[in-house]
Amino acid sequence: MSLQGKTAVITGSNSGIGLGVARELARAGADVVLNSFTDRDEDHALAAELAREFSVNAQYIQADMSKGADCRSLIEQAGACDILVNNAGIQHVAPIDAFPQDKWDAIIAINMNSNFHTMAAALPGMRASGWGRIVNIASAHGLTASPFKAAYVAAKHGVVGMTKTVALETAEDPITCNAICPGYVLTPLVEAQIPDTMEKYNMGREEVIKKVMLERQPSREFATVEQLGGTTVFLCSDAAAQITGTTLSVDGGWTAL
Ligand code: NAD
């Protein structure tokens, strides 16, 4: 399928799932807008690389998804936003009575509130152009819980609820709004959790991966960023035009348990 002529804005896309999704959208012909809160040469170089590899327009826009005004200005600066992928996210793991308030605030702002601001800013343009796709990268933790992840689980459940609401508000427009719920994907966010988990369980890296991290993922395999990109491209296809307000799990069976 071709997404030629469409512009995709992917929040938090200078690494991990966001970059993987941007690559697959570019491979499908979409112009892409990469984003994160940094403004380094290497961020802009990522966009140049995608433009070269897939012969699409690509730009990198610095905007901090913890700030509502930045979320809205990202959409404005992008010029067009036919496809919005809300992907920026962070994690912090602690029991609720020891959960630092600044971490709670940051997770709720970046993982959930940013979706509100970008969707509010992007929808008028989608309605005007007569086509739009919103894909919110939630999580298996948008459907189930794990201990020590109160802020993350709250934010991701919030994203799933917001996705359904926006789908109903846009149901009569040629716009869809869905959430993808990945299980464990090996990205820098997950990589950063490995040393702590190894220490906590007194296990080596491979043992922690198979026995602890993938314990709830029946396939015992990480999902890949390419698979999440492919799922996003599918949700942007004509075949998915009547899929709206739902969650699509890419979790090796986690939420079937
Ligand atoms: P990652 O750390 O590789 O990527 C996170 C991205 O968000 C980075 O590009 C980072 O720069 C960006 N970001 C962080 N704070 C930001 C801010 N204030 N403003 C703008 N950008 C910001 O992690 P990832 O695993 O690729 O996570 C991407 C998304 O996928 C997150 O929403 C995460 O919750 C979700 N997710 C990940 C997994 C997994 O196993 N990796 C599973 C389920 C859901």
CSV table of C-alpha atoms and ligand atoms in Angstrom, one decimal:
chain,number,residue,atom,x,y,z
A,1,MET,CA,0.0,0.0,0.0
A,2,SER,CA,1.1,3.5,-0.6
A,3,LEU,CA,0.9,6.4,1.9
A,4,GLN,CA,2.4,8.7,-0.7
A,5,GLY,CA,1.2,12.3,-0.2
A,6,LYS,CA,0.4,11.7,3.5
A,7,THR,CA,2.4,13.4,6.3
A,8,ALA,CA,3.0,11.4,9.5
A,9,VAL,CA,4.0,13.0,12.8
A,10,ILE,CA,5.5,10.5,15.2
A,11,THR,CA,6.1,11.8,18.7
A,12,GLY,CA,9.2,10.5,20.5
A,13,SER,CA,10.8,9.1,17.4
A,14,ASN,CA,14.5,9.5,17.7
A,15,SER,CA,14.8,5.9,19.0
A,16,GLY,CA,13.0,2.7,19.7
A,17,ILE,CA,9.4,2.0,18.6
A,18,GLY,CA,8.9,5.6,17.4
A,19,LEU,CA,11.8,5.4,15.0
A,20,GLY,CA,10.8,1.9,13.9
A,21,VAL,CA,7.3,3.2,13.2
A,22,ALA,CA,8.6,6.2,11.3
A,23,ARG,CA,10.8,3.9,9.2
A,24,GLU,CA,7.9,1.7,8.2
A,25,LEU,CA,5.6,4.7,7.4
A,26,ALA,CA,8.4,6.2,5.3
A,27,ARG,CA,8.9,2.8,3.6
A,28,ALA,CA,5.2,2.9,2.7
A,29,GLY,CA,5.7,6.4,1.1
A,30,ALA,CA,4.6,8.8,3.8
A,31,ASP,CA,6.5,12.0,4.5
A,32,VAL,CA,7.6,11.8,8.2
A,33,VAL,CA,8.1,14.3,11.0
A,34,LEU,CA,10.4,12.9,13.7
A,35,ASN,CA,10.4,14.4,17.2
A,36,SER,CA,11.9,14.4,20.6
A,37,PHE,CA,12.8,16.9,23.3
A,38,THR,CA,16.5,17.1,22.3
A,39,ASP,CA,17.9,19.2,19.4
A,40,ARG,CA,21.1,17.4,18.4
A,41,ASP,CA,22.8,17.1,15.0
A,42,GLU,CA,22.2,13.3,15.3
A,43,ASP,CA,18.4,13.9,15.6
A,44,HIS,CA,18.3,15.9,12.4
A,45,ALA,CA,20.6,13.3,10.8
A,46,LEU,CA,18.0,10.5,11.5
A,47,ALA,CA,15.5,12.5,9.4
A,48,ALA,CA,18.0,13.1,6.6
A,49,GLU,CA,18.7,9.3,6.6
A,50,LEU,CA,15.0,8.4,6.2
A,51,ALA,CA,14.6,11.0,3.4
A,52,ARG,CA,17.6,9.5,1.6
A,53,GLU,CA,16.6,5.8,2.1
A,54,PHE,CA,13.0,6.1,1.2
A,55,SER,CA,12.8,9.2,-1.1
A,56,VAL,CA,10.3,10.9,1.1
A,57,ASN,CA,10.4,14.3,2.9
A,58,ALA,CA,11.5,14.0,6.4
A,59,GLN,CA,12.2,16.5,9.1
A,60,TYR,CA,13.0,16.5,12.8
A,61,ILE,CA,11.2,18.9,15.1
A,62,GLN,CA,12.3,19.5,18.7
A,63,ALA,CA,9.3,19.7,21.1
A,64,ASP,CA,9.0,18.5,24.7
A,65,MET,CA,5.9,16.2,25.0
A,66,SER,CA,5.8,17.0,28.8
A,67,LYS,CA,4.6,20.5,27.8
A,68,GLY,CA,1.1,21.1,26.4
A,69,ALA,CA,2.2,24.1,24.4
A,70,ASP,CA,5.1,22.2,22.8
A,71,CYS,CA,2.7,19.3,21.8
A,72,ARG,CA,0.4,21.7,20.0
A,73,SER,CA,3.3,23.6,18.4
A,74,LEU,CA,4.7,20.3,17.1
A,75,ILE,CA,1.6,19.8,15.1
A,76,GLU,CA,1.5,23.4,13.9
A,77,GLN,CA,5.2,23.4,12.8
A,78,ALA,CA,4.7,20.1,11.0
A,79,GLY,CA,2.6,22.0,8.5
A,80,ALA,CA,0.4,18.9,7.8
A,81,CYS,CA,-0.6,16.0,10.0
A,82,ASP,CA,-2.6,13.2,8.2
A,83,ILE,CA,-1.2,10.5,10.4
A,84,LEU,CA,-0.5,11.1,14.1
A,85,VAL,CA,1.4,8.5,16.1
A,86,ASN,CA,1.5,9.3,19.8
A,87,ASN,CA,4.5,7.3,20.9
A,88,ALA,CA,6.6,9.4,23.3
A,89,GLY,CA,6.9,7.7,26.7
A,90,ILE,CA,9.0,7.1,29.7
A,91,GLN,CA,8.9,4.7,32.6
A,92,HIS,CA,9.7,4.7,36.3
A,93,VAL,CA,9.3,1.6,38.6
A,94,ALA,CA,8.6,2.0,42.3
A,95,PRO,CA,6.0,1.0,44.9
A,96,ILE,CA,3.2,3.5,45.1
A,97,ASP,CA,4.2,4.7,48.6
A,98,ALA,CA,7.7,5.4,47.4
A,99,PHE,CA,6.8,6.7,44.0
A,100,PRO,CA,8.5,10.1,43.5
A,101,GLN,CA,5.8,12.8,42.7
A,102,ASP,CA,8.0,14.3,39.9
A,103,LYS,CA,8.2,10.9,38.2
A,104,TRP,CA,4.4,10.5,38.5
A,105,ASP,CA,3.8,14.0,37.0
A,106,ALA,CA,6.3,13.4,34.2
A,107,ILE,CA,4.8,10.0,33.2
A,108,ILE,CA,1.3,11.3,33.2
A,109,ALA,CA,2.3,14.4,31.2
A,110,ILE,CA,4.4,12.6,28.6
A,111,ASN,CA,2.6,9.2,28.3
A,112,MET,CA,-0.9,10.5,28.5
A,113,ASN,CA,-1.5,14.3,28.5
A,114,SER,CA,0.6,14.7,25.3
A,115,ASN,CA,-1.9,12.5,23.5
A,116,PHE,CA,-4.7,14.9,24.5
A,117,HIS,CA,-2.8,18.0,23.2
A,118,THR,CA,-1.6,16.5,19.9
A,119,MET,CA,-5.0,15.0,19.0
A,120,ALA,CA,-6.8,18.3,19.8
A,121,ALA,CA,-4.3,20.1,17.6
A,122,ALA,CA,-4.3,17.6,14.7
A,123,LEU,CA,-8.0,16.9,14.4
A,124,PRO,CA,-9.2,20.2,12.7
A,125,GLY,CA,-6.6,19.7,9.9
A,126,MET,CA,-7.6,16.0,9.4
A,127,ARG,CA,-11.3,17.0,9.2
A,128,ALA,CA,-10.4,19.8,6.7
A,129,SER,CA,-8.4,17.5,4.5
A,130,GLY,CA,-11.0,14.7,4.8
A,131,TRP,CA,-8.7,11.9,5.9
A,132,GLY,CA,-6.9,11.1,9.2
A,133,ARG,CA,-5.4,8.3,11.1
A,134,ILE,CA,-4.5,8.4,14.8
A,135,VAL,CA,-2.4,5.6,16.3
A,136,ASN,CA,-1.7,5.8,20.0
A,137,ILE,CA,1.1,3.6,21.2
A,138,ALA,CA,-0.4,2.4,24.5
A,139,SER,CA,0.9,-0.9,26.0
A,140,ALA,CA,-0.2,-4.2,27.4
A,141,HIS,CA,-0.2,-2.1,30.5
A,142,GLY,CA,-3.1,-0.2,29.0
A,143,LEU,CA,-5.2,-3.4,29.5
A,144,THR,CA,-3.6,-5.1,32.5
A,145,ALA,CA,-1.5,-4.0,35.4
A,146,SER,CA,1.9,-4.9,37.0
A,147,PRO,CA,3.1,-4.0,40.4
A,148,PHE,CA,5.4,-0.9,40.8
A,149,LYS,CA,4.2,0.7,37.6
A,150,ALA,CA,1.3,2.8,39.0
A,151,ALA,CA,1.9,5.9,36.9
A,152,TYR,CA,2.7,4.0,33.7
A,153,VAL,CA,-0.4,1.7,34.1
A,154,ALA,CA,-2.6,4.7,34.9
A,155,ALA,CA,-1.3,6.7,31.9
A,156,LYS,CA,-1.7,3.8,29.5
A,157,HIS,CA,-5.2,3.0,30.7
A,158,GLY,CA,-5.9,6.7,30.2
A,159,VAL,CA,-4.6,6.5,26.6
A,160,VAL,CA,-6.9,3.6,25.8
A,161,GLY,CA,-9.9,5.4,27.2
A,162,MET,CA,-9.0,8.6,25.4
A,163,THR,CA,-8.6,6.6,22.1
A,164,LYS,CA,-12.1,5.2,22.4
A,165,THR,CA,-13.5,8.7,23.2
A,166,VAL,CA,-11.8,10.3,20.2
A,167,ALA,CA,-13.0,7.4,18.0
A,168,LEU,CA,-16.6,8.1,18.9
A,169,GLU,CA,-16.1,11.9,18.4
A,170,THR,CA,-14.7,11.2,14.9
A,171,ALA,CA,-16.9,8.2,14.0
A,172,GLU,CA,-18.7,10.0,11.2
A,173,ASP,CA,-15.5,11.6,9.8
A,174,PRO,CA,-13.1,9.7,7.6
A,175,ILE,CA,-10.7,9.5,10.5
A,176,THR,CA,-9.9,6.5,12.7
A,177,CYS,CA,-8.3,6.5,16.2
A,178,ASN,CA,-6.9,3.3,17.6
A,179,ALA,CA,-4.3,2.2,20.2
A,180,ILE,CA,-1.6,-0.4,19.7
A,181,CYS,CA,-0.8,-2.3,22.9
A,182,PRO,CA,2.7,-3.8,22.7
A,183,GLY,CA,4.0,-6.3,25.1
A,184,TYR,CA,7.8,-6.2,25.7
A,185,VAL,CA,9.8,-4.8,22.8
A,186,LEU,CA,13.5,-4.6,23.2
A,187,THR,CA,14.2,-0.8,23.0
A,188,PRO,CA,16.3,1.6,25.1
A,189,LEU,CA,13.3,1.9,27.5
A,190,VAL,CA,13.3,-1.8,28.2
A,191,GLU,CA,17.1,-2.1,28.1
A,192,ALA,CA,17.2,0.4,30.9
A,193,GLN,CA,15.1,-1.9,33.1
A,194,ILE,CA,17.4,-4.9,32.7
A,195,PRO,CA,20.2,-4.0,35.2
A,196,ASP,CA,17.8,-3.2,38.1
A,197,THR,CA,15.8,-6.4,37.4
A,198,MET,CA,19.0,-8.5,37.3
A,199,GLU,CA,20.0,-7.0,40.7
A,200,LYS,CA,16.5,-7.5,42.2
A,201,TYR,CA,16.3,-11.2,41.1
A,202,ASN,CA,20.0,-11.9,41.4
A,203,MET,CA,20.0,-13.4,37.9
A,204,GLY,CA,22.0,-13.0,34.7
A,205,ARG,CA,20.9,-11.0,31.6
A,206,GLU,CA,19.4,-13.9,29.6
A,207,GLU,CA,17.7,-15.5,32.6
A,208,VAL,CA,16.1,-12.2,33.5
A,209,ILE,CA,14.9,-11.7,29.9
A,210,LYS,CA,13.3,-15.2,29.6
A,211,LYS,CA,12.2,-15.9,33.2
A,212,VAL,CA,11.2,-12.4,34.5
A,213,MET,CA,10.6,-9.9,31.6
A,214,LEU,CA,9.1,-12.4,29.2
A,215,GLU,CA,7.4,-14.4,31.9
A,216,ARG,CA,4.1,-12.9,31.0
A,217,GLN,CA,4.7,-13.0,27.2
A,218,PRO,CA,3.8,-16.5,26.3
A,219,SER,CA,5.7,-16.4,23.0
A,220,ARG,CA,8.9,-15.8,25.1
A,221,GLU,CA,10.0,-13.5,22.3
A,222,PHE,CA,10.3,-9.7,22.3
A,223,ALA,CA,8.0,-7.9,19.7
A,224,THR,CA,10.1,-5.9,17.2
A,225,VAL,CA,9.9,-2.3,16.3
A,226,GLU,CA,9.4,-3.4,12.6
A,227,GLN,CA,6.3,-5.4,13.7
A,228,LEU,CA,4.9,-2.3,15.4
A,229,GLY,CA,5.7,-0.2,12.4
A,230,GLY,CA,3.9,-2.7,10.2
A,231,THR,CA,0.9,-2.7,12.5
A,232,THR,CA,0.8,1.1,12.3
A,233,VAL,CA,1.0,1.0,8.5
A,234,PHE,CA,-1.9,-1.5,8.5
A,235,LEU,CA,-4.0,0.8,10.6
A,236,CYS,CA,-3.4,3.5,8.1
A,237,SER,CA,-4.5,1.3,5.2
A,238,ASP,CA,-7.9,1.3,3.5
A,239,ALA,CA,-8.4,-2.2,4.9
A,240,ALA,CA,-8.5,-0.7,8.3
A,241,ALA,CA,-10.9,2.2,7.5
A,242,GLN,CA,-13.7,0.7,9.7
A,243,ILE,CA,-11.3,-0.2,12.5
A,244,THR,CA,-11.7,2.6,15.1
A,245,GLY,CA,-11.8,2.9,18.9
A,246,THR,CA,-10.1,-0.4,19.5
A,247,THR,CA,-6.9,-1.8,20.8
A,248,LEU,CA,-4.6,-4.0,18.8
A,249,SER,CA,-2.3,-6.1,21.0
A,250,VAL,CA,1.2,-7.0,19.7
A,251,ASP,CA,2.2,-8.9,22.8
A,252,GLY,CA,2.9,-12.5,22.0
A,253,GLY,CA,-0.2,-13.6,23.8
A,254,TRP,CA,0.3,-11.6,27.1
A,255,THR,CA,-3.3,-10.3,27.4
A,256,ALA,CA,-4.8,-13.7,26.4
A,257,LEU,CA,-3.6,-15.2,29.6
B,1,NAD,P1,12.5,4.6,24.0
B,1,NAD,O1,13.0,5.2,25.2
B,1,NAD,O2,13.4,4.0,23.0
B,1,NAD,O3,11.7,5.8,23.2
B,1,NAD,C1,10.9,6.8,23.8
B,1,NAD,C2,10.9,7.9,22.9
B,1,NAD,O4,10.2,9.0,23.6
B,1,NAD,C3,12.3,8.5,22.6
B,1,NAD,O5,12.4,8.9,21.3
B,1,NAD,C4,12.4,9.6,23.6
B,1,NAD,O6,13.4,10.6,23.1
B,1,NAD,C5,11.0,10.2,23.6
B,1,NAD,N1,10.7,11.0,24.7
B,1,NAD,C6,10.9,10.8,26.0
B,1,NAD,N2,10.5,11.9,26.7
B,1,NAD,C7,10.1,12.8,25.8
B,1,NAD,C8,9.6,14.2,25.8
B,1,NAD,N3,9.5,14.8,27.0
B,1,NAD,N4,9.3,14.8,24.7
B,1,NAD,C9,9.4,14.2,23.5
B,1,NAD,N5,9.9,12.9,23.4
B,1,NAD,C10,10.2,12.3,24.5
B,1,NAD,O7,11.3,3.7,24.4
B,1,NAD,P2,10.3,2.8,23.5
B,1,NAD,O8,10.3,1.4,24.2
B,1,NAD,O9,10.5,2.9,22.1
B,1,NAD,O10,8.9,3.4,23.9
B,1,NAD,C11,8.0,4.1,23.0
B,1,NAD,C12,6.6,4.0,23.4
B,1,NAD,O11,6.2,2.6,23.4
B,1,NAD,C13,6.3,4.5,24.8
B,1,NAD,O12,5.1,5.2,24.8
B,1,NAD,C14,6.2,3.2,25.6
B,1,NAD,O13,5.5,3.3,26.8
B,1,NAD,C15,5.6,2.3,24.6
B,1,NAD,N6,5.8,0.8,24.9
B,1,NAD,C16,7.0,0.3,24.9
B,1,NAD,C17,7.1,-1.1,25.2
B,1,NAD,C18,8.5,-1.8,25.2
B,1,NAD,O14,8.5,-2.9,25.6
B,1,NAD,N7,9.5,-1.1,24.7
B,1,NAD,C19,6.0,-1.8,25.5
B,1,NAD,C20,4.7,-1.2,25.4
B,1,NAD,C21,4.6,0.1,25.2
